[in-house]
GROMACS .gro file of C-alpha atoms in nm:
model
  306
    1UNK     CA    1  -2.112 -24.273  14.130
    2UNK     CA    2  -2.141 -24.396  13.774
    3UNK     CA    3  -2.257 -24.162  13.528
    4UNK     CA    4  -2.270 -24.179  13.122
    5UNK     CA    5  -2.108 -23.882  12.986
    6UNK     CA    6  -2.165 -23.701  12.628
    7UNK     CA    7  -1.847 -23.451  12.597
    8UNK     CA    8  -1.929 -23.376  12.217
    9UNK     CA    9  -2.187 -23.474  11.961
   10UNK     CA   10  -2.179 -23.765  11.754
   11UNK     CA   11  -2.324 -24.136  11.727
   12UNK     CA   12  -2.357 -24.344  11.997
   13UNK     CA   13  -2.009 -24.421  12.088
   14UNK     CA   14  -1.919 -24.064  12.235
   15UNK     CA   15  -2.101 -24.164  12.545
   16UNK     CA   16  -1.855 -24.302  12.849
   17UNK     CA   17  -1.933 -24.441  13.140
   18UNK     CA   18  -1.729 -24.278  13.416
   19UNK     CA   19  -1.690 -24.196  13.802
   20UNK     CA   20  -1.830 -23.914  13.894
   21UNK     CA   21  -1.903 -23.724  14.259
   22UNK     CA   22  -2.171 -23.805  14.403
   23UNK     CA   23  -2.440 -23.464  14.397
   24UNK     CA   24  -2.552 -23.326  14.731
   25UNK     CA   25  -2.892 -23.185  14.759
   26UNK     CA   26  -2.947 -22.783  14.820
   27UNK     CA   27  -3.205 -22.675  15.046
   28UNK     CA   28  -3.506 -22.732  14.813
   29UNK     CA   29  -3.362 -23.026  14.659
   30UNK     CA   30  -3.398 -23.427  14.685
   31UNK     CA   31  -3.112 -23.651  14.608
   32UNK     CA   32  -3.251 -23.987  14.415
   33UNK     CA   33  -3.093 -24.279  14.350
   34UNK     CA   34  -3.193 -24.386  14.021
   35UNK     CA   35  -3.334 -24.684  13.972
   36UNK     CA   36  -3.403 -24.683  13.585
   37UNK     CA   37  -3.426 -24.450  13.319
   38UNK     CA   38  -3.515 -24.423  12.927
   39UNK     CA   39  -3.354 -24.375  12.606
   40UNK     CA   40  -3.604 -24.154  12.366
   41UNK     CA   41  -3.614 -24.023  12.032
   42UNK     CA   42  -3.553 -23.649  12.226
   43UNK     CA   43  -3.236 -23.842  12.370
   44UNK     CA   44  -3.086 -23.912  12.076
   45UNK     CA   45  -3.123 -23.585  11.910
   46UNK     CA   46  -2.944 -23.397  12.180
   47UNK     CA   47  -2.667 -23.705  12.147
   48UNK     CA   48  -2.636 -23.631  11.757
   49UNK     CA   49  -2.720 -23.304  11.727
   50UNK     CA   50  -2.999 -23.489  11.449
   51UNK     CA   51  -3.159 -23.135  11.352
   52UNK     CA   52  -3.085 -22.916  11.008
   53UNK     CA   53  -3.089 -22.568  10.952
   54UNK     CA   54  -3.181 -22.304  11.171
   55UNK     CA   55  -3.248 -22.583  11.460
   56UNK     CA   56  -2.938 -22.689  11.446
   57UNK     CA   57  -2.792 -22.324  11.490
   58UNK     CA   58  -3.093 -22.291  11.777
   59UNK     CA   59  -3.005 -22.647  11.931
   60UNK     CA   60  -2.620 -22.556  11.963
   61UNK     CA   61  -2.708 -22.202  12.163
   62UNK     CA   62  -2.965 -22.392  12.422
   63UNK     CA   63  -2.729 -22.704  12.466
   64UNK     CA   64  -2.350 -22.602  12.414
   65UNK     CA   65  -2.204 -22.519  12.053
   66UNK     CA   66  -1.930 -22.791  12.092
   67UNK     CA   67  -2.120 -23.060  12.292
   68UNK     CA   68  -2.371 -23.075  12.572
   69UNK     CA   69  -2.288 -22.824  12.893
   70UNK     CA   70  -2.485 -23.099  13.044
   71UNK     CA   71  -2.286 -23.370  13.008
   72UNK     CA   72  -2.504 -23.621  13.164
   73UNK     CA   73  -2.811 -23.702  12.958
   74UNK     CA   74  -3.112 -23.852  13.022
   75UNK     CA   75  -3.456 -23.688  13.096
   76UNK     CA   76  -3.688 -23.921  13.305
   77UNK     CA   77  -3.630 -24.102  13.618
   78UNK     CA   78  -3.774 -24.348  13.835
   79UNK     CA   79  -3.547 -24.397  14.194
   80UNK     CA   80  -3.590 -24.359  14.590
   81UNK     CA   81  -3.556 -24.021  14.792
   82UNK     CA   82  -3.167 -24.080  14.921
   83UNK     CA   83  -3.191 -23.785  15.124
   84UNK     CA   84  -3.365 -23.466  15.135
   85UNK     CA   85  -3.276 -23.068  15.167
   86UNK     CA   86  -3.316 -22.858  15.458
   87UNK     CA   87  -3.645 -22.675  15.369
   88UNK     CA   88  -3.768 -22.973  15.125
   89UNK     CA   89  -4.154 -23.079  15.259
   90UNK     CA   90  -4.301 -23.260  14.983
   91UNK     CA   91  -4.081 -23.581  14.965
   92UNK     CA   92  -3.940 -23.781  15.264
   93UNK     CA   93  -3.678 -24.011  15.222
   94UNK     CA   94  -3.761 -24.352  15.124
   95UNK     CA   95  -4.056 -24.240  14.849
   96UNK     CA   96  -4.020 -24.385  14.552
   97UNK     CA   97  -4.055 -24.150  14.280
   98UNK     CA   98  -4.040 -24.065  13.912
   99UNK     CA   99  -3.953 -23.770  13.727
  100UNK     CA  100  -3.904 -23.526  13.407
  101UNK     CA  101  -3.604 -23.361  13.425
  102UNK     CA  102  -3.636 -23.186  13.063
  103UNK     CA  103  -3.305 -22.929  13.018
  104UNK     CA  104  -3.183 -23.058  13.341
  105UNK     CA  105  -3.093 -23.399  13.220
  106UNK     CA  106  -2.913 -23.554  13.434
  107UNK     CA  107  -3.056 -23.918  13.444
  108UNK     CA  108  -2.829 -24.121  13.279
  109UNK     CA  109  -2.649 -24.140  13.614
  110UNK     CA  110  -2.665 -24.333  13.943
  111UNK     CA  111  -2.803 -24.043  14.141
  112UNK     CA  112  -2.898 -23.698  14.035
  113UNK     CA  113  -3.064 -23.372  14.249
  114UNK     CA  114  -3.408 -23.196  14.172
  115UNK     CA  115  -3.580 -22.982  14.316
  116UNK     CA  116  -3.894 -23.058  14.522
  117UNK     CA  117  -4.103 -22.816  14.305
  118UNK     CA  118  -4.017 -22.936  13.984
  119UNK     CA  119  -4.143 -23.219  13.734
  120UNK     CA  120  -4.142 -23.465  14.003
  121UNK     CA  121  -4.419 -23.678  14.216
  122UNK     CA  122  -4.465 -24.028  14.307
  123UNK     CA  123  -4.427 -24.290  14.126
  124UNK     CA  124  -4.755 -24.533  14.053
  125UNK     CA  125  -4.799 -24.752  14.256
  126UNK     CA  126  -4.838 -25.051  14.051
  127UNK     CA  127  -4.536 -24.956  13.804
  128UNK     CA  128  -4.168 -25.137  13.826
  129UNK     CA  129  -3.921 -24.879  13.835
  130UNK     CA  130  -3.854 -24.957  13.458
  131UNK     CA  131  -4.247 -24.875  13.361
  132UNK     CA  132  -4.234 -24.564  13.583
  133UNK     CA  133  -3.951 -24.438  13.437
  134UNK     CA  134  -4.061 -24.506  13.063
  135UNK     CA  135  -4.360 -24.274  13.161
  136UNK     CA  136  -4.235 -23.958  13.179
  137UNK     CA  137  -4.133 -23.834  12.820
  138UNK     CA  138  -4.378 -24.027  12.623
  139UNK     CA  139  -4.664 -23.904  12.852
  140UNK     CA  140  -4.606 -23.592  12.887
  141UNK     CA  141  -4.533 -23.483  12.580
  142UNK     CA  142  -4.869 -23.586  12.481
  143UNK     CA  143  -5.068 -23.484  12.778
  144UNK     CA  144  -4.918 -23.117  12.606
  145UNK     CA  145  -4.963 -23.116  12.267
  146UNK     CA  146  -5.330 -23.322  12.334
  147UNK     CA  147  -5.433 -23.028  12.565
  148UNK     CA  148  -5.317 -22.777  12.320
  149UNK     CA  149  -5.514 -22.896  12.078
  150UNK     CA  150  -5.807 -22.906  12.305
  151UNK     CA  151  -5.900 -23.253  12.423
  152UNK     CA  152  -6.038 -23.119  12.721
  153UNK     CA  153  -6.319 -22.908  12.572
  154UNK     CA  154  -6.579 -23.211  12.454
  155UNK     CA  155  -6.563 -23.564  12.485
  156UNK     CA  156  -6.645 -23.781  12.177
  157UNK     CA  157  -6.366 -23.588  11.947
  158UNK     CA  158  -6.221 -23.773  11.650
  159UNK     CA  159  -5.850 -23.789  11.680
  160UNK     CA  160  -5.599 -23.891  11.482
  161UNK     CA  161  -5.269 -24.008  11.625
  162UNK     CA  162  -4.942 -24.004  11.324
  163UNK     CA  163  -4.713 -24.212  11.399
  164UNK     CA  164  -4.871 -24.388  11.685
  165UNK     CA  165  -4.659 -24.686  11.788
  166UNK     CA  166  -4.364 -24.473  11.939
  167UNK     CA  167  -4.304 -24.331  12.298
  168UNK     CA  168  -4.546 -24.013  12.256
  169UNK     CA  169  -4.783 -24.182  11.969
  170UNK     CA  170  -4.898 -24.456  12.202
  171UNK     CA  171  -4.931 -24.268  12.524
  172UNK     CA  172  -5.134 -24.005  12.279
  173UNK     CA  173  -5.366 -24.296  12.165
  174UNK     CA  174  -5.401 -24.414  12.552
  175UNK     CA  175  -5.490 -24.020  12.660
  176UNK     CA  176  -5.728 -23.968  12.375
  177UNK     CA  177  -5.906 -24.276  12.446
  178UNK     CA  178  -5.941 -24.169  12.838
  179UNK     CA  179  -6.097 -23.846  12.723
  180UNK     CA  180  -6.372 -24.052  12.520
  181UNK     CA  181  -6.232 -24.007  12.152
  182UNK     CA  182  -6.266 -24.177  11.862
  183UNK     CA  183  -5.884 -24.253  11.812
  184UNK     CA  184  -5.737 -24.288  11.488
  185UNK     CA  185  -5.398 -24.455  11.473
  186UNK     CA  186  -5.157 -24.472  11.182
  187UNK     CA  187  -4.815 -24.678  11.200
  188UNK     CA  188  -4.624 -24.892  11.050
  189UNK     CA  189  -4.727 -25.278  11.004
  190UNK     CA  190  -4.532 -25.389  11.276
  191UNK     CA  191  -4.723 -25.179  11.482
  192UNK     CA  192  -5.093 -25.228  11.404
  193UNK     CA  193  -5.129 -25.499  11.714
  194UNK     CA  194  -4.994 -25.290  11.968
  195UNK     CA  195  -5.223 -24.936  11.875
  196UNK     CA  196  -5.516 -25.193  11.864
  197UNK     CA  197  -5.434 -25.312  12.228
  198UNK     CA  198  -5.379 -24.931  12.353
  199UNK     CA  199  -5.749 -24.869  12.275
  200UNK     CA  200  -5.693 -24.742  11.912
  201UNK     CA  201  -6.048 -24.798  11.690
  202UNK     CA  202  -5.927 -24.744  11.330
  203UNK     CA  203  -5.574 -24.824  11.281
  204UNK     CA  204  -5.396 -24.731  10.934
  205UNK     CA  205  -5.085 -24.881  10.808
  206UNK     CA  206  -4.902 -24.535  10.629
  207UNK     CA  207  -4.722 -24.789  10.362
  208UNK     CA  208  -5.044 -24.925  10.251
  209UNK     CA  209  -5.287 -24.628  10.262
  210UNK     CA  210  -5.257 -24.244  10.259
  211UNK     CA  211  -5.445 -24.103  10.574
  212UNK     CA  212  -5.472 -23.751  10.400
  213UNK     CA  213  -5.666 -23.851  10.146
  214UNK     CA  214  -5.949 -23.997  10.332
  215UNK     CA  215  -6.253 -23.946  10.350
  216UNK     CA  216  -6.330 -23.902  10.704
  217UNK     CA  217  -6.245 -23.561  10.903
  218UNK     CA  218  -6.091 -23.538  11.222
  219UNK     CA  219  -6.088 -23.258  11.484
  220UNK     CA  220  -5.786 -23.323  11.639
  221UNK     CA  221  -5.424 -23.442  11.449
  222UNK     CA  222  -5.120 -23.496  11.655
  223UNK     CA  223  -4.816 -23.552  11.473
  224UNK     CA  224  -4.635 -23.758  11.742
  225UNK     CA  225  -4.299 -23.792  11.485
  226UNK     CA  226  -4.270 -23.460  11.319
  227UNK     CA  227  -4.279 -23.650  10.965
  228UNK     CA  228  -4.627 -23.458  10.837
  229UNK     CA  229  -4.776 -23.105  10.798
  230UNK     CA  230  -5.112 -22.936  10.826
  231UNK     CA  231  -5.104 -22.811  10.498
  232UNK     CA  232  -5.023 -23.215  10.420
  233UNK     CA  233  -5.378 -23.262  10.612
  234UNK     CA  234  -5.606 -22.987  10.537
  235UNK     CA  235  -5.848 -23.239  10.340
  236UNK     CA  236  -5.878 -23.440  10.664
  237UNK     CA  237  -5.897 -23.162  10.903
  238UNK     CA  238  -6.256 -23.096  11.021
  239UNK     CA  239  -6.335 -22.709  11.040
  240UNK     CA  240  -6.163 -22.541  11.325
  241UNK     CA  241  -6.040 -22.868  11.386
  242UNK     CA  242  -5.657 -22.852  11.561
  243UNK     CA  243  -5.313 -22.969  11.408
  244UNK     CA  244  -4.989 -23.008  11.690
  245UNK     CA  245  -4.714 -23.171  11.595
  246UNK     CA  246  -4.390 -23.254  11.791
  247UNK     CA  247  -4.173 -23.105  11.499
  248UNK     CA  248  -4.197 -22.763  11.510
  249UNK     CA  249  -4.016 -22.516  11.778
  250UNK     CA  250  -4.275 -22.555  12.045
  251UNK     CA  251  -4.170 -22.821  12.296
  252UNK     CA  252  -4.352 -22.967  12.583
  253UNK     CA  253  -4.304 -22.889  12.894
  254UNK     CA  254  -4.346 -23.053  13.207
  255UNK     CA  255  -4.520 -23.077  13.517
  256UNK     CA  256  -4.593 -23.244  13.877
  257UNK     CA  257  -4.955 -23.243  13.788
  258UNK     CA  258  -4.898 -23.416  13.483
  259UNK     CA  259  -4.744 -23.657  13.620
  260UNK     CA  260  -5.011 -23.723  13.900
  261UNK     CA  261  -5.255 -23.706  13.638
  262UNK     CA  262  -5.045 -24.034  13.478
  263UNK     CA  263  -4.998 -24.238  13.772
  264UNK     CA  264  -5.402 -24.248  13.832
  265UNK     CA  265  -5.465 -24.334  13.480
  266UNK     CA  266  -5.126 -24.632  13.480
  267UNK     CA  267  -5.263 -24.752  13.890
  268UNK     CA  268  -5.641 -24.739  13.761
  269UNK     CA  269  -5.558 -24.925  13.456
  270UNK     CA  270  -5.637 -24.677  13.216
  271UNK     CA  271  -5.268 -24.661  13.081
  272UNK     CA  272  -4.965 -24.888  13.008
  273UNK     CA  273  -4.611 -24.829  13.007
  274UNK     CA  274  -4.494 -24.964  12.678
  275UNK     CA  275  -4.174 -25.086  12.695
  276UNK     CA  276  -3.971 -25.254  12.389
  277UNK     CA  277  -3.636 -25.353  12.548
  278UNK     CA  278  -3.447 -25.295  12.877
  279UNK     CA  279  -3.055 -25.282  12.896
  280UNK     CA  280  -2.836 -25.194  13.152
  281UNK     CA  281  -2.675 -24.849  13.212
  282UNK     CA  282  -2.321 -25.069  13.063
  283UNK     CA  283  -2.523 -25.111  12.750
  284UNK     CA  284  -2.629 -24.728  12.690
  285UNK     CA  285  -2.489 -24.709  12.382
  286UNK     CA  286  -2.635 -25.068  12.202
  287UNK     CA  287  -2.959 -24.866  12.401
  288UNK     CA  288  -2.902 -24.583  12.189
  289UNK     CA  289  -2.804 -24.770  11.836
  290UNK     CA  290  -3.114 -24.921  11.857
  291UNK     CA  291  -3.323 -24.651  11.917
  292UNK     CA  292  -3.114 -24.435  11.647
  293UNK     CA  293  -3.291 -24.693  11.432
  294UNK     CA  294  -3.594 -24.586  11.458
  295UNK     CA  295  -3.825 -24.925  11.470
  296UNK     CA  296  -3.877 -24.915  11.847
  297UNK     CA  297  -4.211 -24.977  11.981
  298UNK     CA  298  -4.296 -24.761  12.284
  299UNK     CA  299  -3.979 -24.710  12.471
  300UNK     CA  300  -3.699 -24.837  12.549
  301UNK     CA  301  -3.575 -24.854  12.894
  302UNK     CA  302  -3.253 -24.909  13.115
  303UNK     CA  303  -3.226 -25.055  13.439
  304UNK     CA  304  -2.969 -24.872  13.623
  305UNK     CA  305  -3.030 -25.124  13.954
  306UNK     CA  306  -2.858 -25.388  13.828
   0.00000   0.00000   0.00000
């Protein structure tokens, strides 16, 4: 099969496209044959090693010192059930289905194996494979960090989503606004229509006005970049109000519920699948120049069909 593989760390160019064996799937497991994929900001911090300090020391011991154990990248999936383990019950082949792979990676490829008990369910059924498969990171990251902060506990919250034209920031707006908040959202220019079209009520452009020094309080605020603080937004956090942000050590993890939970909201039309550009699995590394640029809106996908 073709895979892309990441032997060391480094811009976009140390990933090659090679042959690789075909996986075969262990008792538990489902072989998929991927039908697309997505290139996220997580992606490209593996591919780089883009951390400093003590991350960088912590990112080296999880994911190999010299370059990725893991040499095939890639955390979300969207594909068909190829064939299925021995004591596998939960997936027949022929679904189609999508998936969060997380430390697995492994989706950069043409096939891959997971387990049946894993981050995996099936896909919507009104998504191509490219919006199912653009799902995944954006989604549940948020669904995570949202619930953290307590999104569940009362409807009518005020939240405020940083950074909310990316993969996480607008599936955070889209989540918030399903569990009856008042959604902030604060991008860049560029981004202003798209927030407004997720749902967003107030949306604040960061290069024109300075969110923390407003006047209005908010009792959730999600960080979806890992470019602000609390201490940056005490003045706008209401009292035992909540602060998550993707930048610090936690990280999100993932589950088959969650991604049930997502294919109701995207097949009742309560949530869209974002997606900025598509390339091909030839094109992974123009994929991952452009997203190293960091003016995406949404996500970007690749189509690994083709």
């Amino acid at each position: 099969m073709k895979a892309v593989i990441c032997e060391k760390y480094g811009p976009p160019e140390v990933l090659k496209i090679r042959e690789v064996d075909t996986p075969s799937p262990k008792t538990d497991e489902v072989l998929i044959r991927i039908m697309a994929t997505a290139v996220n900001s997580g992606d490209v911090r593996v591919r780089s090693l883009g951390v400093s300090g003590v991350m960088r020391v912590v990112m080296r011991a999880v994911l190999g010192f010299r370059g990725p154990r893991k040499q095939i990248l890639g955390v979300a999936l969207s594909g068909v059930v190829e064939a299925v383990g021995d004591r596998v019950t939960k997936f027949k082949v022929g679904d189609e289905v999508y998936a969060a792979t997380g430390f697995g990676f492994g989706t950069y490829a043409q096939y891959t194996t997971l387990s049946e008990n894993k981050a995996i369910a099936l896909k919507p059924r009104k998504a191509s494979f490219e919006e199912a498969a653009v799902i995944p990171f954006g989604g549940t990251t948020a669904l995570y960090f949202l619930h953290k902060a307590g999104i569940e506990e009362g409807r009518g919250k005020k939240v405020l989503v940083y950074g909310a034209s990316g993969a996480v920031g607008t599936a955070a707006v889209q989540i918030a606004k399903h569990y009856g908040a008042d959604v902030t959202a604060v991008c860049g220019e560029d981004g202003v229509g798209l927030a407004s079209s997720l749902g967003a009520d107030t949306v604040i452009v960061y290069t024109k006005e300075d969110f923390t020094t407003s006047k209005e309080q908010y009792s959730i605020i999600f960080d979806a970049v890992g470019k602000t603080t609390k201490k940056a937004c005490t003045q706008v956090l209401a009292p035992n109000g909540a602060f998550v942000t993707v930048g610090g050590l936690d990280t999100a993890s993932e589950t088959k519920a969650q991604l049930d939970f997502l294919s109701e909201l995207f097949d009742t039309g309560a949530y869209k699948a974002v997606i900025d550009r598509t390339y091909t699995l030839d094109e992974i590394v123009e994929a991952h120049r452009y997203v190293d640029q960091g003016t995406k809106k949404g996500n970007v996908a690749i189509n690994i069909s083709s």
